[in-house]
Tab-separated table of C-alpha atoms and ligand atoms in Angstrom:
chain	number	residue	atom	x	y	z
A	1	UNK	CA	8.554	17.507	32.567
A	2	UNK	CA	5.514	19.326	31.191
A	3	UNK	CA	3.075	16.959	29.455
A	4	UNK	CA	2.774	17.110	25.669
A	5	UNK	CA	-0.663	18.385	24.699
A	6	UNK	CA	-2.342	16.743	21.753
A	7	UNK	CA	-5.422	17.731	19.781
A	8	UNK	CA	-7.269	15.009	17.902
A	9	UNK	CA	-9.148	15.783	14.687
A	10	UNK	CA	-11.732	13.036	14.096
A	11	UNK	CA	-12.618	10.408	16.674
A	12	UNK	CA	-13.770	7.561	14.441
A	13	UNK	CA	-12.468	3.999	14.736
A	14	UNK	CA	-8.758	4.863	14.814
A	15	UNK	CA	-9.273	8.006	16.915
A	16	UNK	CA	-11.198	6.030	19.522
A	17	UNK	CA	-8.488	3.339	19.498
A	18	UNK	CA	-5.824	6.012	19.983
A	19	UNK	CA	-7.704	7.499	22.912
A	20	UNK	CA	-8.140	4.077	24.536
A	21	UNK	CA	-4.563	2.857	24.084
A	22	UNK	CA	-3.052	6.166	25.178
A	23	UNK	CA	-5.092	5.972	28.362
A	24	UNK	CA	-4.564	2.257	29.024
A	25	UNK	CA	-0.801	2.379	28.512
A	26	UNK	CA	-0.269	5.908	29.876
A	27	UNK	CA	2.354	4.907	32.409
A	28	UNK	CA	4.389	2.759	30.005
A	29	UNK	CA	4.144	5.439	27.316
A	30	UNK	CA	5.346	8.243	29.588
A	31	UNK	CA	8.277	6.065	30.738
A	32	UNK	CA	9.252	5.791	27.071
A	33	UNK	CA	8.497	9.369	26.022
A	34	UNK	CA	9.983	10.986	29.102
A	35	UNK	CA	6.791	12.897	29.761
A	36	UNK	CA	3.048	12.391	29.701
A	37	UNK	CA	1.219	12.603	26.391
A	38	UNK	CA	-2.318	13.900	26.865
A	39	UNK	CA	-5.129	14.326	24.377
A	40	UNK	CA	-6.593	17.522	25.748
A	41	UNK	CA	-8.967	18.387	22.889
A	42	UNK	CA	-11.002	16.401	20.384
A	43	UNK	CA	-12.808	17.844	17.371
A	44	UNK	CA	-15.557	15.856	15.693
A	45	UNK	CA	-18.762	16.761	13.898
A	46	UNK	CA	-20.572	14.152	16.002
A	47	UNK	CA	-20.051	15.864	19.352
A	48	UNK	CA	-22.424	13.577	21.262
A	49	UNK	CA	-20.507	10.478	20.169
A	50	UNK	CA	-17.165	12.160	20.900
A	51	UNK	CA	-18.365	13.124	24.376
A	52	UNK	CA	-19.439	9.543	25.039
A	53	UNK	CA	-16.106	8.136	23.851
A	54	UNK	CA	-13.949	10.587	25.805
A	55	UNK	CA	-16.103	10.420	28.927
A	56	UNK	CA	-15.287	13.903	30.211
A	57	UNK	CA	-11.519	13.425	30.002
A	58	UNK	CA	-10.900	16.201	27.494
A	59	UNK	CA	-12.573	19.119	25.818
A	60	UNK	CA	-14.778	18.199	22.825
A	61	UNK	CA	-15.499	20.713	20.065
A	62	UNK	CA	-17.110	20.489	16.646
A	63	UNK	CA	-14.753	23.011	15.036
A	64	UNK	CA	-11.272	21.707	14.130
A	65	UNK	CA	-9.875	25.226	13.864
A	66	UNK	CA	-10.258	25.610	17.632
A	67	UNK	CA	-7.584	22.899	17.960
A	68	UNK	CA	-5.195	23.965	15.235
A	69	UNK	CA	-5.258	27.561	16.468
A	70	UNK	CA	-5.024	26.685	20.169
A	71	UNK	CA	-1.787	28.062	21.630
A	72	UNK	CA	-1.322	25.155	24.057
A	73	UNK	CA	-1.672	22.295	21.570
A	74	UNK	CA	1.751	20.892	20.631
A	75	UNK	CA	0.740	18.056	18.285
A	76	UNK	CA	-2.303	17.675	16.036
A	77	UNK	CA	-3.434	14.166	15.108
A	78	UNK	CA	-5.325	14.252	11.802
A	79	UNK	CA	-7.701	11.300	11.453
A	80	UNK	CA	-10.351	12.926	9.277
A	81	UNK	CA	-9.198	11.261	6.069
A	82	UNK	CA	-9.471	12.311	2.429
A	83	UNK	CA	-7.539	14.998	0.617
A	84	UNK	CA	-10.034	17.870	0.995
A	85	UNK	CA	-10.546	19.600	4.323
A	86	UNK	CA	-7.758	17.494	5.855
A	87	UNK	CA	-5.216	19.243	3.576
A	88	UNK	CA	-6.346	22.714	4.654
A	89	UNK	CA	-6.274	21.777	8.332
A	90	UNK	CA	-2.867	20.090	8.185
A	91	UNK	CA	-1.301	23.033	6.330
A	92	UNK	CA	-2.843	25.450	8.817
A	93	UNK	CA	-1.610	23.398	11.781
A	94	UNK	CA	1.907	23.418	10.268
A	95	UNK	CA	1.707	27.169	9.679
A	96	UNK	CA	0.813	27.524	13.359
A	97	UNK	CA	3.961	25.600	14.334
A	98	UNK	CA	2.213	22.370	15.376
A	99	UNK	CA	3.679	18.950	14.747
A	100	UNK	CA	1.268	16.671	12.877
A	101	UNK	CA	0.582	12.937	13.082
A	102	UNK	CA	-1.618	11.536	10.346
A	103	UNK	CA	-2.882	8.182	9.095
A	104	UNK	CA	-4.030	9.832	5.868
A	105	UNK	CA	-2.358	8.076	2.933
A	106	UNK	CA	-4.538	9.778	0.299
A	107	UNK	CA	-3.579	13.206	1.613
A	108	UNK	CA	0.160	12.470	1.596
A	109	UNK	CA	0.178	10.554	-1.700
A	110	UNK	CA	-1.548	13.487	-3.425
A	111	UNK	CA	-0.188	16.501	-1.525
A	112	UNK	CA	2.839	15.126	0.343
A	113	UNK	CA	5.406	17.296	-1.479
A	114	UNK	CA	3.556	20.467	-0.539
A	115	UNK	CA	2.955	19.333	3.048
A	116	UNK	CA	6.520	18.146	3.730
A	117	UNK	CA	7.943	21.345	2.211
A	118	UNK	CA	5.739	23.467	4.467
A	119	UNK	CA	6.741	21.377	7.497
A	120	UNK	CA	10.417	21.650	6.582
A	121	UNK	CA	10.205	25.426	6.306
A	122	UNK	CA	8.396	25.685	9.614
A	123	UNK	CA	10.681	23.220	11.414
A	124	UNK	CA	7.872	20.847	12.439
A	125	UNK	CA	7.408	17.123	12.027
A	126	UNK	CA	4.709	15.423	9.941
A	127	UNK	CA	4.700	11.766	11.032
A	128	UNK	CA	2.731	9.140	9.127
A	129	UNK	CA	3.552	5.633	10.317
A	130	UNK	CA	-0.167	4.792	10.446
A	131	UNK	CA	-0.660	5.723	6.783
A	132	UNK	CA	0.955	2.551	5.431
A	133	UNK	CA	0.093	-0.986	6.550
A	134	UNK	CA	-1.619	0.111	9.789
A	135	UNK	CA	0.150	-1.469	12.743
A	136	UNK	CA	3.222	-2.687	10.812
A	137	UNK	CA	6.061	-0.215	11.455
A	138	UNK	CA	7.166	-0.204	7.817
A	139	UNK	CA	7.790	3.555	7.562
A	140	UNK	CA	10.229	3.338	10.470
A	141	UNK	CA	11.921	0.339	8.867
A	142	UNK	CA	12.382	1.984	5.468
A	143	UNK	CA	13.260	5.401	6.844
A	144	UNK	CA	15.425	4.513	9.822
A	145	UNK	CA	16.244	0.846	10.270
A	146	UNK	CA	17.518	0.076	6.748
A	147	UNK	CA	19.424	3.311	6.189
A	148	UNK	CA	22.723	1.481	5.627
A	149	UNK	CA	21.254	-0.245	2.579
A	150	UNK	CA	20.546	0.536	-1.005
A	151	UNK	CA	16.942	-0.619	-1.163
A	152	UNK	CA	16.316	-2.575	-4.359
A	153	UNK	CA	12.613	-3.245	-4.188
A	154	UNK	CA	9.621	-3.294	-1.897
A	155	UNK	CA	6.661	-5.603	-2.523
A	156	UNK	CA	3.646	-5.528	-0.266
A	157	UNK	CA	0.193	-6.824	0.399
A	158	UNK	CA	-0.968	-3.544	1.861
A	159	UNK	CA	-4.716	-3.643	1.492
A	160	UNK	CA	-6.559	-5.969	3.850
A	161	UNK	CA	-9.937	-5.688	2.130
A	162	UNK	CA	-8.672	-7.010	-1.196
A	163	UNK	CA	-6.501	-9.660	0.429
A	164	UNK	CA	-9.548	-10.905	2.342
A	165	UNK	CA	-11.596	-11.036	-0.875
A	166	UNK	CA	-8.841	-12.911	-2.752
A	167	UNK	CA	-8.506	-15.435	0.089
A	168	UNK	CA	-12.252	-16.029	0.023
A	169	UNK	CA	-12.280	-16.441	-3.781
A	170	UNK	CA	-9.535	-19.054	-3.569
A	171	UNK	CA	-10.718	-20.917	-0.462
A	172	UNK	CA	-14.382	-21.086	-1.456
A	173	UNK	CA	-14.071	-21.048	-5.257
A	174	UNK	CA	-16.452	-18.082	-5.406
A	175	UNK	CA	-16.400	-15.160	-7.828
A	176	UNK	CA	-15.364	-11.587	-7.052
A	177	UNK	CA	-18.887	-10.184	-6.598
A	178	UNK	CA	-19.910	-12.892	-4.133
A	179	UNK	CA	-16.666	-12.506	-2.164
A	180	UNK	CA	-17.091	-8.728	-2.053
A	181	UNK	CA	-20.608	-8.930	-0.688
A	182	UNK	CA	-19.426	-11.410	1.975
A	183	UNK	CA	-16.604	-9.008	2.907
A	184	UNK	CA	-19.112	-6.160	3.219
A	185	UNK	CA	-21.375	-8.208	5.458
A	186	UNK	CA	-18.452	-9.070	7.733
A	187	UNK	CA	-17.230	-5.469	7.887
A	188	UNK	CA	-14.021	-6.126	5.933
A	189	UNK	CA	-15.162	-3.845	3.107
A	190	UNK	CA	-16.630	-0.335	3.306
A	191	UNK	CA	-20.155	0.479	2.082
A	192	UNK	CA	-18.370	2.123	-0.886
A	193	UNK	CA	-15.377	-0.175	-1.397
A	194	UNK	CA	-14.074	1.554	-4.570
A	195	UNK	CA	-10.745	2.865	-3.234
A	196	UNK	CA	-9.864	-0.553	-1.875
A	197	UNK	CA	-11.018	-2.854	-4.690
A	198	UNK	CA	-9.710	-0.588	-7.466
A	199	UNK	CA	-6.238	-0.615	-5.883
A	200	UNK	CA	-6.222	3.125	-5.116
A	201	UNK	CA	-5.604	2.709	-1.372
A	202	UNK	CA	-2.683	0.362	-2.064
A	203	UNK	CA	-1.444	2.815	-4.719
A	204	UNK	CA	-1.367	5.644	-2.166
A	205	UNK	CA	0.613	3.490	0.261
A	206	UNK	CA	3.005	2.235	-2.433
A	207	UNK	CA	3.662	5.826	-3.514
A	208	UNK	CA	4.762	6.723	0.012
A	209	UNK	CA	6.944	3.620	0.336
A	210	UNK	CA	8.624	4.355	-3.017
A	211	UNK	CA	9.479	7.886	-1.913
A	212	UNK	CA	11.151	6.864	1.314
A	213	UNK	CA	12.802	3.784	-0.200
A	214	UNK	CA	14.440	5.652	-3.099
A	215	UNK	CA	14.493	9.329	-2.100
A	216	UNK	CA	12.132	10.552	-4.830
A	217	UNK	CA	9.228	13.014	-4.558
A	218	UNK	CA	5.752	11.659	-3.907
A	219	UNK	CA	4.165	10.931	-7.335
A	220	UNK	CA	0.887	9.067	-7.070
A	221	UNK	CA	-0.150	10.343	-10.513
A	222	UNK	CA	2.591	8.274	-12.147
A	223	UNK	CA	1.774	5.016	-10.353
A	224	UNK	CA	0.080	2.223	-12.296
A	225	UNK	CA	-2.975	1.261	-10.253
A	226	UNK	CA	-5.125	-1.740	-11.110
A	227	UNK	CA	-7.537	-3.421	-8.705
A	228	UNK	CA	-9.069	-6.879	-8.442
A	229	UNK	CA	-12.531	-6.255	-9.878
A	230	UNK	CA	-11.806	-7.986	-13.184
A	231	UNK	CA	-10.084	-11.002	-11.663
A	232	UNK	CA	-11.811	-14.287	-12.495
A	233	UNK	CA	-11.840	-17.334	-10.222
A	234	UNK	CA	-10.810	-19.518	-13.175
A	235	UNK	CA	-7.431	-17.748	-13.181
A	236	UNK	CA	-7.008	-18.234	-9.440
A	237	UNK	CA	-7.576	-21.974	-10.061
A	238	UNK	CA	-5.113	-22.220	-12.975
A	239	UNK	CA	-2.511	-20.230	-11.001
A	240	UNK	CA	-2.836	-22.728	-8.136
A	241	UNK	CA	-2.302	-25.640	-10.536
A	242	UNK	CA	0.892	-23.972	-11.739
A	243	UNK	CA	2.157	-23.370	-8.163
A	244	UNK	CA	1.196	-19.706	-7.799
A	245	UNK	CA	-1.165	-17.623	-5.683
A	246	UNK	CA	-2.728	-14.374	-6.922
A	247	UNK	CA	-2.349	-11.347	-4.640
A	248	UNK	CA	-2.921	-7.622	-5.090
A	249	UNK	CA	0.733	-6.690	-4.890
A	250	UNK	CA	2.154	-3.177	-4.547
A	251	UNK	CA	5.601	-2.993	-6.098
A	252	UNK	CA	8.220	-0.253	-5.937
A	253	UNK	CA	11.356	-1.347	-7.738
A	254	UNK	CA	14.584	0.405	-8.681
A	255	UNK	CA	15.784	-0.489	-12.190
A	256	UNK	CA	18.602	0.916	-14.355
A	257	UNK	CA	15.964	2.777	-16.407
A	258	UNK	CA	13.988	4.260	-13.518
A	259	UNK	CA	11.513	3.321	-10.800
A	260	UNK	CA	8.685	0.863	-11.317
A	261	UNK	CA	5.707	1.876	-9.199
A	262	UNK	CA	2.723	-0.357	-9.716
A	263	UNK	CA	-0.208	-2.070	-8.003
A	264	UNK	CA	-1.956	-4.956	-9.750
A	265	UNK	CA	-3.061	-8.566	-9.265
A	266	UNK	CA	0.122	-10.620	-9.330
A	267	UNK	CA	0.998	-14.309	-9.420
A	268	UNK	CA	3.488	-15.143	-6.626
A	269	UNK	CA	5.035	-18.616	-6.156
A	270	UNK	CA	3.049	-20.382	-3.426
A	271	UNK	CA	6.300	-21.374	-1.705
A	272	UNK	CA	7.061	-17.719	-0.861
A	273	UNK	CA	6.110	-16.659	2.660
A	274	UNK	CA	4.292	-13.575	1.378
A	275	UNK	CA	2.060	-15.706	-0.872
A	276	UNK	CA	0.667	-17.258	2.309
A	277	UNK	CA	-0.489	-14.010	3.883
A	278	UNK	CA	-4.221	-14.611	4.041
A	279	UNK	CA	-7.405	-12.818	5.055
A	280	UNK	CA	-7.173	-9.172	6.054
A	281	UNK	CA	-3.524	-9.377	7.093
A	282	UNK	CA	-0.803	-7.222	5.497
A	283	UNK	CA	2.855	-7.955	4.758
A	284	UNK	CA	5.720	-6.066	3.184
A	285	UNK	CA	8.824	-7.704	1.751
A	286	UNK	CA	11.886	-5.491	1.339
A	287	UNK	CA	14.942	-6.453	-0.710
A	288	UNK	CA	18.009	-4.437	0.213
A	289	UNK	CA	21.644	-4.921	-0.767
A	290	UNK	CA	23.269	-5.439	2.641
A	291	UNK	CA	20.596	-7.124	4.741
A	292	UNK	CA	18.986	-9.104	1.883
A	293	UNK	CA	15.279	-9.846	2.108
A	294	UNK	CA	13.323	-8.919	5.236
A	295	UNK	CA	9.579	-9.296	5.716
A	296	UNK	CA	7.149	-7.463	7.986
A	297	UNK	CA	3.739	-8.939	8.782
A	298	UNK	CA	0.754	-7.813	10.826
A	299	UNK	CA	-2.605	-6.092	10.943
A	300	UNK	CA	-2.920	-3.353	8.356
A	301	UNK	CA	-6.068	-1.792	9.761
A	302	UNK	CA	-8.296	-1.689	12.831
A	303	UNK	CA	-8.644	0.561	15.854
A	304	UNK	CA	-5.788	-0.528	18.107
A	305	UNK	CA	-3.279	-1.757	15.481
A	306	UNK	CA	-3.490	1.638	13.741
A	307	UNK	CA	-3.478	3.428	17.115
A	308	UNK	CA	-0.226	1.601	17.861
A	309	UNK	CA	1.361	3.402	14.879
A	310	UNK	CA	-0.238	6.769	15.697
A	311	UNK	CA	1.024	6.664	19.282
A	312	UNK	CA	4.503	5.545	18.244
A	313	UNK	CA	4.645	8.735	16.167
A	314	UNK	CA	3.474	10.785	19.160
A	315	UNK	CA	6.265	9.293	21.267
A	316	UNK	CA	8.858	9.907	18.543
A	317	UNK	CA	7.827	13.545	18.344
A	318	UNK	CA	7.886	13.858	22.135
A	319	UNK	CA	11.433	12.522	22.194
A	320	UNK	CA	12.525	14.891	19.415
A	321	UNK	CA	10.726	17.904	20.778
A	322	UNK	CA	13.854	19.769	21.759
A	323	UNK	CA	16.058	18.517	18.881
A	324	UNK	CA	17.084	20.994	16.210
A	325	UNK	CA	14.905	20.459	13.099
A	326	UNK	CA	17.938	19.512	10.995
A	327	UNK	CA	18.906	16.831	13.529
A	328	UNK	CA	15.602	15.029	13.020
A	329	UNK	CA	14.861	12.140	10.666
A	330	UNK	CA	13.950	13.651	7.252
A	331	UNK	CA	10.272	13.281	6.368
A	332	UNK	CA	11.018	11.219	3.261
A	333	UNK	CA	14.112	9.479	4.678
A	334	UNK	CA	16.598	11.363	2.474
A	335	UNK	CA	17.750	14.929	3.171
A	336	UNK	CA	15.437	17.319	1.277
A	337	UNK	CA	18.319	18.612	-0.864
A	338	UNK	CA	19.396	15.047	-1.705
A	339	UNK	CA	16.183	13.855	-3.333
A	340	UNK	CA	16.575	12.592	-6.898
A	341	UNK	CA	14.397	12.996	-9.945
A	342	UNK	CA	14.793	9.362	-11.059
A	343	UNK	CA	11.770	8.882	-13.346
A	344	UNK	CA	8.841	6.611	-12.618
A	345	UNK	CA	8.677	4.312	-15.636
A	346	UNK	CA	5.586	4.097	-17.851
A	347	UNK	CA	4.090	0.599	-17.783
A	348	UNK	CA	5.299	-0.171	-21.326
A	349	UNK	CA	8.870	0.007	-19.983
A	350	UNK	CA	8.507	-2.259	-16.942
A	351	UNK	CA	9.967	-5.753	-16.905
A	352	UNK	CA	8.217	-8.702	-15.321
A	353	UNK	CA	6.870	-12.156	-16.146
A	354	UNK	CA	3.333	-12.845	-17.322
A	355	UNK	CA	0.470	-15.311	-17.016
A	356	UNK	CA	-1.493	-15.364	-20.266
A	357	UNK	CA	-4.775	-17.243	-20.684
A	358	UNK	CA	-6.475	-17.531	-24.022
A	359	UNK	CA	-9.600	-19.389	-25.067
A	360	UNK	CA	-8.952	-21.077	-28.395
A	361	UNK	CA	-10.496	-23.345	-30.993
A	362	UNK	CA	-9.074	-26.829	-30.498
A	363	UNK	CA	-7.559	-26.995	-33.983
A	364	UNK	CA	-4.291	-28.144	-35.486
A	365	UNK	CA	-1.590	-25.438	-35.399
A	366	UNK	CA	-3.250	-23.004	-32.954
A	367	UNK	CA	-0.639	-23.519	-30.267
A	368	UNK	CA	2.180	-23.394	-32.823
A	369	UNK	CA	0.913	-20.037	-34.134
A	370	UNK	CA	0.604	-18.578	-30.635
A	371	UNK	CA	4.106	-19.684	-29.618
A	372	UNK	CA	5.508	-18.334	-32.902
A	373	UNK	CA	3.981	-14.892	-32.136
A	374	UNK	CA	5.511	-14.973	-28.644
A	375	UNK	CA	8.932	-15.905	-30.042
A	376	UNK	CA	8.669	-13.146	-32.682
A	377	UNK	CA	7.920	-10.688	-29.859
A	378	UNK	CA	11.057	-11.690	-27.888
A	379	UNK	CA	8.990	-13.481	-25.258
A	380	UNK	CA	10.334	-16.719	-23.858
A	381	UNK	CA	7.903	-19.308	-22.474
A	382	UNK	CA	8.504	-20.649	-18.958
A	383	UNK	CA	5.556	-23.057	-18.540
A	384	UNK	CA	2.362	-24.022	-20.297
A	385	UNK	CA	-0.925	-25.666	-19.450
A	386	UNK	CA	-3.496	-26.811	-21.953
A	387	UNK	CA	-6.743	-28.235	-20.695
A	388	UNK	CA	-8.379	-31.060	-22.554
A	389	UNK	CA	-11.650	-29.729	-24.032
A	390	UNK	CA	-14.654	-30.641	-21.896
A	391	UNK	CA	-16.623	-33.586	-23.319
A	392	UNK	CA	-17.938	-32.680	-26.773
A	393	UNK	CA	-16.468	-29.153	-26.703
A	394	UNK	CA	-14.304	-27.857	-29.518
A	395	UNK	CA	-12.736	-25.003	-27.575
A	396	UNK	CA	-10.262	-24.974	-24.747
A	397	UNK	CA	-8.013	-22.783	-22.565
A	398	UNK	CA	-4.291	-22.398	-23.080
A	399	UNK	CA	-2.313	-20.931	-20.188
A	400	UNK	CA	1.232	-19.716	-20.739
A	401	UNK	CA	3.731	-18.394	-18.204
A	402	UNK	CA	6.510	-16.282	-19.661
A	403	UNK	CA	10.036	-15.520	-18.538
A	404	UNK	CA	10.937	-11.894	-17.791
A	405	UNK	CA	10.010	-9.581	-20.618
A	406	UNK	CA	9.064	-5.954	-21.201
A	407	UNK	CA	5.410	-5.019	-20.981
A	408	UNK	CA	5.467	-3.446	-24.451
A	409	UNK	CA	6.505	-6.800	-25.994
A	410	UNK	CA	3.543	-8.449	-24.291
A	411	UNK	CA	1.178	-5.673	-25.430
A	412	UNK	CA	2.283	-6.265	-29.034
A	413	UNK	CA	2.026	-10.066	-28.784
A	414	UNK	CA	-1.436	-9.940	-27.213
A	415	UNK	CA	-2.692	-7.665	-29.996
A	416	UNK	CA	-1.511	-10.171	-32.603
A	417	UNK	CA	-2.868	-13.197	-30.709
A	418	UNK	CA	-6.288	-11.576	-30.239
A	419	UNK	CA	-6.452	-10.936	-33.986
A	420	UNK	CA	-6.217	-14.687	-34.762
A	421	UNK	CA	-9.497	-16.210	-35.938
A	422	UNK	CA	-8.818	-19.260	-33.745
A	423	UNK	CA	-8.537	-17.199	-30.522
A	424	UNK	CA	-11.916	-16.492	-28.955
A	425	UNK	CA	-12.329	-13.231	-27.022
A	426	UNK	CA	-9.642	-11.384	-25.117
A	427	UNK	CA	-6.376	-12.720	-23.748
A	428	UNK	CA	-6.246	-12.514	-19.933
A	429	UNK	CA	-2.925	-11.109	-18.762
A	430	UNK	CA	-1.809	-11.167	-15.119
A	431	UNK	CA	1.702	-10.107	-14.132
A	432	UNK	CA	3.896	-12.542	-12.251
A	433	UNK	CA	6.684	-11.828	-9.767
A	434	UNK	CA	9.058	-14.546	-8.586
A	435	UNK	CA	10.223	-12.262	-5.700
A	436	UNK	CA	13.610	-13.970	-5.621
B	501	HSE	N1	-8.993	-0.043	3.843
B	501	HSE	C1	-7.643	-0.384	4.148
B	501	HSE	C2	-7.453	-1.880	3.969
B	501	HSE	C3	-7.201	-0.013	5.517
B	501	HSE	O1	-8.383	-2.585	3.605
B	501	HSE	O2	-6.357	-2.335	4.189
B	501	HSE	C4	-6.876	1.423	5.648
B	501	HSE	O3	-5.932	1.809	4.712
């Protein structure tokens, strides 16, 4: 059969990995795909580097439009990143009848509805396994393998940079800034780490998982996104003493009121498998009604792990090449006319448990007043830790874990607690998920 011709936009780390793996495993891949898959053109602004990486095996250009307008290119791989020029190029490739493979989570989280609609109308595939959790095939799992189930929730550690930083903070007892600079030196964090450490990258990925888990449009703007920059090592230590580990968790949960879609530092019981995912590794835990809990673990970034996902998409498209568009797997798992408008809940309406730390004057009645405020706010206490004041000190920390409660009750209680003359400074609040 005629080989599938692929054009690659952007030959950075993942592009180079894709080129290498496609070449190394060419025979095995064509046995699976039923035909050869060949990258015949590469577009990159750094032509000299692209020429060196491709070593004369394909045409190298510095103008992406030469690929997306080329009549012989069947599939365009978009590895440019960002939601700017990548959006224009992907929409143009779709308009030209090309299938698209992308690792671009920002693009799909922000413009996915527009892109999938255009692809649907044109009868082409936009595949994005590499956009979420790198080498872990979580898109395939949610979209194809668990289709018998009603998915209840998805909880993931889907940002390696922040997981590495949190592991370092816990293992070495260092603060966030020191751990971040170590991560940068070791290449685990970008020169500008903002999208990772502020939780934005995980928010993009969670948005995509929520859409395919529940059949809702892509709505990054309604996700609650909170990173790890304000996390203090003292809280990591107290959490450990109480049997919990703090992770940047991405949560997409179906509730009777709507969908919770949130990314924030979260206490997880240390006995859970996912709490023990350390360093730059990723993991996603899925709770579904028929199968129960399943967990997927692996490398969420890197040249060849991400290439593994990109090439799996290429093979899927090659296999589906001749299938009628309406016989293919829907982009967002559910048929386009069967998507629902179930609302994404505002944070005030979400339900979870909480870790609260307050610094208080060590005086008679302080604890009684705090617990009275919690009771008045419908918040039930699950556990408590009060440290003995350090020698000679007259202030101490109180740590309280709550049972499940609504965020708005906690907001109200914290406001009242912070107004007490005996409470010094702000109350630290970290959400807690038992993941049962
Ligand atoms: N920067 C991401 C991470 C990988 O740290 O996991 C690409 O999404």
